[in-house]
Short mmCIF file of C-alpha atoms in Angstrom, two decimals:
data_model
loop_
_atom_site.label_atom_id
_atom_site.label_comp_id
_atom_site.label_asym_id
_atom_site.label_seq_id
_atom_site.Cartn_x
_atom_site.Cartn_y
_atom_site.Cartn_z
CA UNK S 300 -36.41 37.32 64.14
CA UNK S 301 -33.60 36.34 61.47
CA UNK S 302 -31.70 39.62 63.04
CA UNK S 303 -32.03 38.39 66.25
CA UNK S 304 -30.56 34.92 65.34
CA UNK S 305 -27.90 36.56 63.86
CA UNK S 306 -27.13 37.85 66.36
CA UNK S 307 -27.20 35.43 69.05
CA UNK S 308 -24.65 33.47 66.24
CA UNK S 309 -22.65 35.98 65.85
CA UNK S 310 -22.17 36.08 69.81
CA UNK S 311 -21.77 32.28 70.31
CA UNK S 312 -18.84 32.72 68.14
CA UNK S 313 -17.38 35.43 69.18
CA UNK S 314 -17.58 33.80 72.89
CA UNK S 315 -15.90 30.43 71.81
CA UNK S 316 -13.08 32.37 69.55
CA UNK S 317 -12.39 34.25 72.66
CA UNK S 318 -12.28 30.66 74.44
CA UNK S 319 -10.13 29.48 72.60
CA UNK S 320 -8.02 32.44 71.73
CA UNK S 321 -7.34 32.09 75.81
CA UNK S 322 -6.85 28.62 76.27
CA UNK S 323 -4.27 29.45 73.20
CA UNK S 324 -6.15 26.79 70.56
CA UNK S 325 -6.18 30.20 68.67
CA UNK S 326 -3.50 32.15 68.91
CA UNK S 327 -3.78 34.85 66.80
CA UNK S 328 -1.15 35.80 63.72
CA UNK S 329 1.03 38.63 66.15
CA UNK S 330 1.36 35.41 68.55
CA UNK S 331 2.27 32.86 66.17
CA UNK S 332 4.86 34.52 64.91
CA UNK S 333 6.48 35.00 68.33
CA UNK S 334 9.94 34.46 69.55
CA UNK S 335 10.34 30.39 69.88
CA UNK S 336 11.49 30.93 72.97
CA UNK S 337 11.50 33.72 76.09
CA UNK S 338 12.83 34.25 79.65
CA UNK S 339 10.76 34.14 82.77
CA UNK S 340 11.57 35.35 86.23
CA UNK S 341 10.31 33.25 88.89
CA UNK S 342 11.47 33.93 92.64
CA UNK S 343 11.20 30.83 95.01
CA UNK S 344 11.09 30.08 98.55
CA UNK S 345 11.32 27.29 100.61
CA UNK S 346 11.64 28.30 104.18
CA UNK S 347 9.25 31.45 103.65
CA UNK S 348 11.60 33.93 104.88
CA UNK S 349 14.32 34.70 101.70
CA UNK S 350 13.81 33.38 98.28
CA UNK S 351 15.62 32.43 95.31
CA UNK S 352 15.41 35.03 92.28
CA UNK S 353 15.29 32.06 89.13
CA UNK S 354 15.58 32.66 85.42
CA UNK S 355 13.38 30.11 83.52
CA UNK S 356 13.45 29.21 79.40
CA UNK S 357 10.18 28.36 78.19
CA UNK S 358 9.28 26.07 76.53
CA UNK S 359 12.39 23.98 77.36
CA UNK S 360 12.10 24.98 81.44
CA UNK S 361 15.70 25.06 82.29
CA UNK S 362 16.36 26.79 85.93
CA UNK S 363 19.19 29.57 86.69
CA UNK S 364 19.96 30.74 89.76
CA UNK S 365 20.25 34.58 89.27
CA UNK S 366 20.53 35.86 92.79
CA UNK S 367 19.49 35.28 96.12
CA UNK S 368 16.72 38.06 98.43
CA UNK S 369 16.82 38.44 101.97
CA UNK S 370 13.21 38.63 101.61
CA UNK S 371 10.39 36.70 100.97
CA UNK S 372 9.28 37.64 97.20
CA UNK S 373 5.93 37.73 96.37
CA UNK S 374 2.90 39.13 93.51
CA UNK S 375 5.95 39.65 90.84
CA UNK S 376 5.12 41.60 87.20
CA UNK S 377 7.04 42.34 84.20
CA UNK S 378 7.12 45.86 82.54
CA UNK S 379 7.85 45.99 79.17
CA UNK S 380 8.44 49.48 79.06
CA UNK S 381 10.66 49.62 81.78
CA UNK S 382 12.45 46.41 81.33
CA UNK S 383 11.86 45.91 84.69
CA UNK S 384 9.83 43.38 87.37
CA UNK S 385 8.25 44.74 90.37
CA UNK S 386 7.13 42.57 93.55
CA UNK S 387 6.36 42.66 97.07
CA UNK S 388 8.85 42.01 99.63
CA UNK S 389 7.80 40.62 103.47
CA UNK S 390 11.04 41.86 105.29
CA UNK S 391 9.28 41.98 108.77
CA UNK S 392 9.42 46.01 108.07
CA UNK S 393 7.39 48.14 110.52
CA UNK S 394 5.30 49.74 107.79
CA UNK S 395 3.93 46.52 105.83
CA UNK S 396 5.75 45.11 102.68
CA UNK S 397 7.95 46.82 100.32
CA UNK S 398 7.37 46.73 96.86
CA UNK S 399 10.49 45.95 95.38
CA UNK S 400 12.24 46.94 91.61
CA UNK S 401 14.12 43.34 89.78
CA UNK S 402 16.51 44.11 87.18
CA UNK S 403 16.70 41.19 84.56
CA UNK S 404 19.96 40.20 86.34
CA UNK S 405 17.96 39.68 89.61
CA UNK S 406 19.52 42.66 91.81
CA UNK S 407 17.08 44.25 94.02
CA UNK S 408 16.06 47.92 94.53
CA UNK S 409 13.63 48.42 97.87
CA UNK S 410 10.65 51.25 96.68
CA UNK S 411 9.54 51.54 100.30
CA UNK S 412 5.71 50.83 101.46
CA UNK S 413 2.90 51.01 98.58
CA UNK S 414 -0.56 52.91 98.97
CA UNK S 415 0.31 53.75 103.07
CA UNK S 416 -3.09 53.98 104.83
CA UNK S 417 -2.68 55.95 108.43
CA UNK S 418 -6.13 55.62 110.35
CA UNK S 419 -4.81 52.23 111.32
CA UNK S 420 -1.81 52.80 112.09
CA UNK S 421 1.18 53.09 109.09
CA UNK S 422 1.11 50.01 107.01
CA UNK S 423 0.92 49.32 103.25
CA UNK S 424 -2.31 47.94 100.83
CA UNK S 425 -0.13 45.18 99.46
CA UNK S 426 1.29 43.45 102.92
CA UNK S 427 0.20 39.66 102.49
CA UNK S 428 -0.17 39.63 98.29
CA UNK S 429 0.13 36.52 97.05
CA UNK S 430 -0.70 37.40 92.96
CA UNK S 431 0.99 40.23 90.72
CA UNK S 432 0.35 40.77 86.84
CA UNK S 433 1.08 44.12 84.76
CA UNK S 434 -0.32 45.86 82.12
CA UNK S 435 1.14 48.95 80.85
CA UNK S 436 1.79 50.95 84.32
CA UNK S 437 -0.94 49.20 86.26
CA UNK S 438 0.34 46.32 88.39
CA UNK S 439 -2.57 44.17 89.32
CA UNK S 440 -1.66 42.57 93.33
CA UNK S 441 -3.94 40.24 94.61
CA UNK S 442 -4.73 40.30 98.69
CA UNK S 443 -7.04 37.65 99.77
CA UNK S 444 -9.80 37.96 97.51
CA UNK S 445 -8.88 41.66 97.00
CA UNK S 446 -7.72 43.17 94.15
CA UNK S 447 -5.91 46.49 93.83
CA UNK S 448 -4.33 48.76 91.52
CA UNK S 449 -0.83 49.88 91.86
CA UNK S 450 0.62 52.89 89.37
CA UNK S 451 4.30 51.84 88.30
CA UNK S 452 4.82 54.95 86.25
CA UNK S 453 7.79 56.57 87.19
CA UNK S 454 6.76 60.16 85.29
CA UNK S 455 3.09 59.92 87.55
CA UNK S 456 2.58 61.53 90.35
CA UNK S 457 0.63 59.08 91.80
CA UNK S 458 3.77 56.41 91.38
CA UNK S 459 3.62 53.62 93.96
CA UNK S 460 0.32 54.38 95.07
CA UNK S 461 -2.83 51.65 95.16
CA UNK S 462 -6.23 52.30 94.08
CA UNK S 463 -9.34 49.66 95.38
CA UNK S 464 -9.79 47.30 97.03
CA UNK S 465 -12.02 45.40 94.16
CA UNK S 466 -13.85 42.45 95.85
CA UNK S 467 -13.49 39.84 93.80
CA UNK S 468 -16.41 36.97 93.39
CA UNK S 469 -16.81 34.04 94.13
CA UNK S 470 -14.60 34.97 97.25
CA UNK S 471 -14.22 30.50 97.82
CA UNK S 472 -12.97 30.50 93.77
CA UNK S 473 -10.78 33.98 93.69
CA UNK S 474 -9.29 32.73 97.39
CA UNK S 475 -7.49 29.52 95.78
CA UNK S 476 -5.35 32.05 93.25
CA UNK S 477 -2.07 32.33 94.11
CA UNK S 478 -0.50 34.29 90.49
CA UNK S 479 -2.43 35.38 87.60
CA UNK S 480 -0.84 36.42 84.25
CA UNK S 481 -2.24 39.26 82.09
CA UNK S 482 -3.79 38.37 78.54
CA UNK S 483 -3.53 41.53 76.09
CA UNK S 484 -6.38 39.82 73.83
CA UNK S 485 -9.21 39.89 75.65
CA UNK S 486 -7.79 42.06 79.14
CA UNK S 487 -8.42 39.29 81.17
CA UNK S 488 -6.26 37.72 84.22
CA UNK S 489 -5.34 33.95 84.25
CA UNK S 490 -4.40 31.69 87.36
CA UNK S 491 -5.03 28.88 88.38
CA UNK S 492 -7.36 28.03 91.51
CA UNK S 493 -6.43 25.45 94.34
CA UNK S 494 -9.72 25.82 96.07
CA UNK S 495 -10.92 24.90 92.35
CA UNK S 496 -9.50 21.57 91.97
CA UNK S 497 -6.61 23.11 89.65
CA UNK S 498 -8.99 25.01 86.92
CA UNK S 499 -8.28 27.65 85.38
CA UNK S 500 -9.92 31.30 86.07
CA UNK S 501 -10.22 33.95 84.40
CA UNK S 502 -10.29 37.24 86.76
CA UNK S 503 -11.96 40.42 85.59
CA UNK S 504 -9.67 43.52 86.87
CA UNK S 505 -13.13 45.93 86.08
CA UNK S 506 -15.55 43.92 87.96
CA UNK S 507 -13.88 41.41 90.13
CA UNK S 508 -15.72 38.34 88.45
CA UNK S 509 -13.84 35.12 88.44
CA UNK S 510 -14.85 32.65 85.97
CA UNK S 511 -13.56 28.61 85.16
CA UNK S 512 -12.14 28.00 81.69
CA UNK S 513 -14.11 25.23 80.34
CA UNK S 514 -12.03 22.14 79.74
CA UNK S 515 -8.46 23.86 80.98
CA UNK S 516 -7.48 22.14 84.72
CA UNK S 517 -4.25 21.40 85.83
CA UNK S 518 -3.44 18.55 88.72
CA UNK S 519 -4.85 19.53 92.32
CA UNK S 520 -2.28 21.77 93.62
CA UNK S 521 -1.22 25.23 95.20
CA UNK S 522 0.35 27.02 91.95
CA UNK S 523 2.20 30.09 92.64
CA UNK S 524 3.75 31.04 89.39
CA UNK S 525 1.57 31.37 86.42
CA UNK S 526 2.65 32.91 83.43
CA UNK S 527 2.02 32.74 79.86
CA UNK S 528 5.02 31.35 77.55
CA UNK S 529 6.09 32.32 74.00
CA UNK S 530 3.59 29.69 72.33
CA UNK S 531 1.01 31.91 74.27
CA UNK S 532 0.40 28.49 76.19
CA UNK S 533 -0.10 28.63 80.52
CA UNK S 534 2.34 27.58 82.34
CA UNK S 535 2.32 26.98 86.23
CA UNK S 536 4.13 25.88 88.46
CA UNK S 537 3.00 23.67 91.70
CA UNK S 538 4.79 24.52 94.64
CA UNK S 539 4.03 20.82 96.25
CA UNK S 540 3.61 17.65 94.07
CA UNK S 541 4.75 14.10 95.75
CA UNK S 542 7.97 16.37 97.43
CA UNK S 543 9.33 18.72 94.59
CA UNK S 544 8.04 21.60 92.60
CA UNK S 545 6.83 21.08 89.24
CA UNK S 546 6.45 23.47 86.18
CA UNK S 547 3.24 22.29 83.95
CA UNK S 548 2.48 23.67 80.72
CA UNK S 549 -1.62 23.40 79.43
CA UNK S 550 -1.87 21.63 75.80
CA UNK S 551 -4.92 21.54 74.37
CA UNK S 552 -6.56 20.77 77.99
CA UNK S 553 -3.62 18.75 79.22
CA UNK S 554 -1.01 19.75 81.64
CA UNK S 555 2.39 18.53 80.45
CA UNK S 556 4.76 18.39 82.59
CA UNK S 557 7.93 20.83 81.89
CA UNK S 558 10.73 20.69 84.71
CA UNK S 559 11.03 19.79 88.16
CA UNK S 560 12.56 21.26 91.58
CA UNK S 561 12.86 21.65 94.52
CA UNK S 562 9.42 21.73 96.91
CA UNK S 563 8.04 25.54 97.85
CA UNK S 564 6.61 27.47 100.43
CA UNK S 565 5.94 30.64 98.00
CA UNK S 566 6.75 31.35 94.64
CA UNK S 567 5.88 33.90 91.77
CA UNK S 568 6.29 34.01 88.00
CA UNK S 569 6.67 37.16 85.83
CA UNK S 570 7.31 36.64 81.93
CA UNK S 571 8.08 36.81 78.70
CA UNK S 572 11.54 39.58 79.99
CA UNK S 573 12.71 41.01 76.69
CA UNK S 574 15.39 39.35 75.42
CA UNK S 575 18.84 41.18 76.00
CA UNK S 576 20.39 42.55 72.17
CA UNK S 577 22.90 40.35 70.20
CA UNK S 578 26.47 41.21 70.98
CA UNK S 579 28.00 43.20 68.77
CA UNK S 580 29.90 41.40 65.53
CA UNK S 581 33.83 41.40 65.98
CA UNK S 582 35.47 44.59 63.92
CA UNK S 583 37.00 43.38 60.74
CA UNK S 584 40.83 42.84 60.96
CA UNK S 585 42.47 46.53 59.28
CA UNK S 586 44.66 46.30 56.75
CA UNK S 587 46.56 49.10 57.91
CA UNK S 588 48.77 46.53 60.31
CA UNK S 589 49.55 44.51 56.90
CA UNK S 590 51.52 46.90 55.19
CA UNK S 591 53.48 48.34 57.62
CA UNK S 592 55.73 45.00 58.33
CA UNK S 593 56.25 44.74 54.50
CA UNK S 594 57.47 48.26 53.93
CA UNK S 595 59.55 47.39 57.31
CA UNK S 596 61.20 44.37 56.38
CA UNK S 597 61.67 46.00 52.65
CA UNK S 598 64.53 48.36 53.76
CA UNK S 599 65.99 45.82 55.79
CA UNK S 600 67.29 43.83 53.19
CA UNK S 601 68.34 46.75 51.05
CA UNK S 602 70.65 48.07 53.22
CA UNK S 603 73.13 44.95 53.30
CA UNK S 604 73.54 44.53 49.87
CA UNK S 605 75.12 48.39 50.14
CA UNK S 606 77.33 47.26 53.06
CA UNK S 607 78.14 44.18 51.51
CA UNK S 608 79.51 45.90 48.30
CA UNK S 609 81.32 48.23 49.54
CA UNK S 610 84.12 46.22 51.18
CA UNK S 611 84.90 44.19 47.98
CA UNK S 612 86.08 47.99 46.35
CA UNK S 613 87.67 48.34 49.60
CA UNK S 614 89.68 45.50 49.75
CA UNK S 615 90.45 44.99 46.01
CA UNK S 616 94.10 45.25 47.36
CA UNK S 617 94.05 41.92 49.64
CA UNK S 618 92.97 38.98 48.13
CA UNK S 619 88.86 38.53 47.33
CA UNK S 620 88.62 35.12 49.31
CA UNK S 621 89.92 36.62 52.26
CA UNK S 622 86.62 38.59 53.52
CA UNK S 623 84.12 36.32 52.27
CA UNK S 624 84.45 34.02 55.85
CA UNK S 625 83.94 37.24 57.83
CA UNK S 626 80.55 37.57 57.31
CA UNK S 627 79.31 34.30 57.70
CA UNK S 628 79.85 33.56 61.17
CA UNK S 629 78.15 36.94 62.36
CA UNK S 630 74.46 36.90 60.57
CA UNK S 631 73.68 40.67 61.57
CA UNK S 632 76.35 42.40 63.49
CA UNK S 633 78.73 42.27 60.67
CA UNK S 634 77.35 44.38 57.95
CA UNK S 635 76.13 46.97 60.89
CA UNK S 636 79.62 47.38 61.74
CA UNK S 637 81.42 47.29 58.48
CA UNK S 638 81.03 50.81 57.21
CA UNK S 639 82.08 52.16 60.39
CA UNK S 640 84.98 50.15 60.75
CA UNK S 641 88.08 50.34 58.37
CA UNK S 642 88.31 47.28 56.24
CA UNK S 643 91.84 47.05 55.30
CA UNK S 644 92.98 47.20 59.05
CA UNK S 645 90.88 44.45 60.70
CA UNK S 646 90.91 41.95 57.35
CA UNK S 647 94.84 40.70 58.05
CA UNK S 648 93.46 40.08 61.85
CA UNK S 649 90.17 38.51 60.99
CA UNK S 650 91.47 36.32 57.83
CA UNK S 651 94.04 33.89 59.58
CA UNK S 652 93.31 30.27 58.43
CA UNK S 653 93.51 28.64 62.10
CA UNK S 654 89.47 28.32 62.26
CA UNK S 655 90.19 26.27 59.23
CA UNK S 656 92.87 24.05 61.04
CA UNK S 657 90.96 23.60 63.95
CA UNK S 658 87.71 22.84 61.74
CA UNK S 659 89.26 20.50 59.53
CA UNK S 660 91.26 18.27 62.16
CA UNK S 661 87.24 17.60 64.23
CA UNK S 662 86.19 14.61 61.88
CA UNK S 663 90.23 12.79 62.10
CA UNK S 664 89.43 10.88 65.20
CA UNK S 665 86.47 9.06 64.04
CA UNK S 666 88.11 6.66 61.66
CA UNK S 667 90.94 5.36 63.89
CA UNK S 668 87.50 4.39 66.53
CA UNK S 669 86.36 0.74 64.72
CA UNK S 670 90.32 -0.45 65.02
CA UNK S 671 90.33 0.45 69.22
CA UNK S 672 87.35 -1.48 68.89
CA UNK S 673 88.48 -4.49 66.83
CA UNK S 674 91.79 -4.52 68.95
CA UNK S 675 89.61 -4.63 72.24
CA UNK S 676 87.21 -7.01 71.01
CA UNK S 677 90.53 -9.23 70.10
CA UNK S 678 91.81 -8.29 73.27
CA UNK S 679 88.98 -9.90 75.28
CA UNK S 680 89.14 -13.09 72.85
CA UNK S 681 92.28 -13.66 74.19
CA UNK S 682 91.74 -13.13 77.84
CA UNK S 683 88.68 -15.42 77.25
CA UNK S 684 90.96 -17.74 75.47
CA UNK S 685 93.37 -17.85 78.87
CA UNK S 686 90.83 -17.89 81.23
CA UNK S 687 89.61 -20.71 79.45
CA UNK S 688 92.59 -22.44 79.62
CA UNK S 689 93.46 -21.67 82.53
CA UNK S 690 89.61 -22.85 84.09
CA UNK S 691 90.72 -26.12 82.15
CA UNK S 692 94.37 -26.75 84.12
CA UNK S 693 92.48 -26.20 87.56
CA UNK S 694 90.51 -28.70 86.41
CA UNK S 695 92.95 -31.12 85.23
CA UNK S 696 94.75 -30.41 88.26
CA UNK S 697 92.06 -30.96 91.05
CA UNK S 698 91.42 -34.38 88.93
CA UNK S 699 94.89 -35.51 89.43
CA UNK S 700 94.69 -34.20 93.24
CA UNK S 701 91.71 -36.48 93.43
CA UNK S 702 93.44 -39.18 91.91
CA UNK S 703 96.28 -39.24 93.85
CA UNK S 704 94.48 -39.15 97.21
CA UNK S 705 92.75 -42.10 96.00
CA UNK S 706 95.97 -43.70 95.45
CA UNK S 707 96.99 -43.25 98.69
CA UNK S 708 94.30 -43.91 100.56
CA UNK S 709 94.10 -47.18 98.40
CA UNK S 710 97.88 -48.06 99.05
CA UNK S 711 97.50 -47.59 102.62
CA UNK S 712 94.33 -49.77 102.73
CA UNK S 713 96.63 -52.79 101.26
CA UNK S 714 99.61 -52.29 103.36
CA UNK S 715 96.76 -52.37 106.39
CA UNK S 716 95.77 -55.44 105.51
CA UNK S 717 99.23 -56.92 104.73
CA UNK S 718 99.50 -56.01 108.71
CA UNK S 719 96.89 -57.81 109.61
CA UNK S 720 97.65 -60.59 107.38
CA UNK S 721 100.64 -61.80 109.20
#
């Protein structure tokens, strides 16, 4: 009886550790110590036809345009042993979808059809798949409320092709999942269901059961993109919420709300990519460069002082002050030339002293400048002076013009009136 009770502990325990372990309450030690960060791919579409291949940073959520499909992209996983994301691709081809090979840089390789089926006709198991996860080489697509198998190992012969379909109950629940991401811990698949008010599933690859996570619910929505994020929290994002696309992230039971964009038609989520290697640290500078100018430039100044002695025993004949201005107008020419050259013959031609005359006489007309300009300045007192004077006798003048017209006028007045008078 105490055996049995142990047991039935033992089980409870194990059950709610696995709960929570899931809901990622308990992460265990490999996932705490995770990367703070990682990069998802999520491909987006809003007219259904193309979509947008997106690079995501979780936790922060910011958005990067990587490249741009012809196709509608669809049931996305990331394998980390290939470095690589495989999808489904709706390019209206005449054998069903393609499943498709993403590099991390969002370039596209077309596989051709998976798992081709011929008593119908030529068409492939994943046309329609709205939900991809991975592990290892299996790629887990979700059709409907179907669930099948795909082998992604490019060494197997059986590469590209599908195994099921697993019928996956309750059909109403499992019909509402739209992306699922694959849990290592307990080999589980999570989504999120629409049909289920936003919960969260669980999806059992071996038997097809699809169970709600107690207590985990996001808002009412159609999520396409679930994936699990370096904190080994969910993440989802709604394709439609009040006109725009939003990317949740569950904590503790509540969905926080990450970053925003654009409103979907389809979208997909694949994560964490391995992150790309550090770039390699700069070489250190070499030394070797150092030297070599130093034992350059070394010579260099060697060699004049040899040039530059020899024409003094040269021309100890002519006087000593007559070769010392040579070399100072020419800085390099001079000593290159003076060994070839004979000194005594070019020193009479070089040493004339007219340089010095014409150097010497440059400053002379500065000092007679101030008396030009004292003279002119005296010069233009005067003509002020004169104009002056001369403003004054117009004056003077048109006053005594003025004054004798008034005379005039004033003596013709009387004599006018003397007229009259008699």
């Amino acid at each position: 009886m105490r055996g049995s009770r142990y047991l039935t502990v033992v089980a409870a325990a194990a059950a709610v550790a696995g709960l929570l372990v899931a809901s990622g309450w308990l992460a265990p030690a490999r996932q705490r110590a995770a990367a703070a960060s990682c990069r998802v791919l999520q491909v987006e579409s809003q007219d259904g036809v193309s979509s947008d291949i997106m690079r995501l940073r979780l936790p922060s959520g910011a958005r990067h345009l990587l490249h741009h499909s012809p196709f509608a992209l669809n049931a996305i996983a990331y394998s980390a042993s290939q470095d690589v994301t495989y999808g489904v691709a709706n390019g209206r081809f005449h054998d069903g979808w393609h499943a498709v090979r993403i590099d991390s840089d969002g370039e596209l390789t077309d596989l051709g059809p998976v798992g081709r089926q011929t008593h119908h006709g030529v068409w492939s198991w994943v046309t329609g798949a709205t939900a991809g996860a991975m592990s290892g080489n299996s790629w887990y697509v979700k059709e409907g409320t179907s669930l099948y198998t795909v082998d992604v190992d490019p060494r197997s012969s059986g590469y590209l092709t599908a195994t099921g379909p697993l019928l996956l109950q309750p059909w109403w629940l499992a019909s509402g999942v739209d992306d699922f991401a694959y849990n290592p811990e307990d080999g589980l698949l999570y989504g999120v269901s629409s049909t289920g008010d936003g919960a969260v599933v669980t999806v059992n690859p071996v038997s097809g059961r699809v169970t709600r996570v107690p207590g985990e619910k996001f808002p009412d929505a159609t999520y396409g993109s679930v994936v699990f994020g370096p904190d080994h929290r969910l993440y989802a994002t709604a394709n439609w919420i009040d006109g725009r696309s939003v990317t949740y992230r569950l904590d503790g039971g509540v969905a926080v709300e990450v970053s925003t964009g654009p409103s979907l038609a389809i979208s997909d989520g694949a994560g964490c990519l391995a992150e790309p290697p550090p770039p390699p640290p700069p070489p250190p500078p070499s030394s070797s460069p150092s030297p070599t100018p130093s034992t350059s430039a070394s010579p260099t100044p060697s060699s004049p002082p040899s040039s530059s002695s020899t024409p003094p025993s040269s021309t100890s004949s002519s006087p000593s002050p007559t070769p010392s201005p040579s070399p100072s107008p020419s800085p390099t020419p001079t000593p290159s030339s003076s060994p070839v050259r004979p000194t005594p013959t070019p020193t009479p031609t070089q040493t004339p002293e007219p340089p010095d005359a014409i150097i010497q006489p440059i400053p002379m007309p500065s000092p007679p400048e101030p008396p030009r300009v004292t003279r002119v300045k005296a010069v233009q007192k005067q003509a002020e002076k004169r104009a002056a004077k001369a403003g004054e006798t117009v004056k003077k003048q048109r006053r005594w013009g003025i004054t004798t017209i008034l005379l005039i006028v004033g003596a013709g007045a009387v004599a006018a009136r003397a007229r009259r008078a008699r």
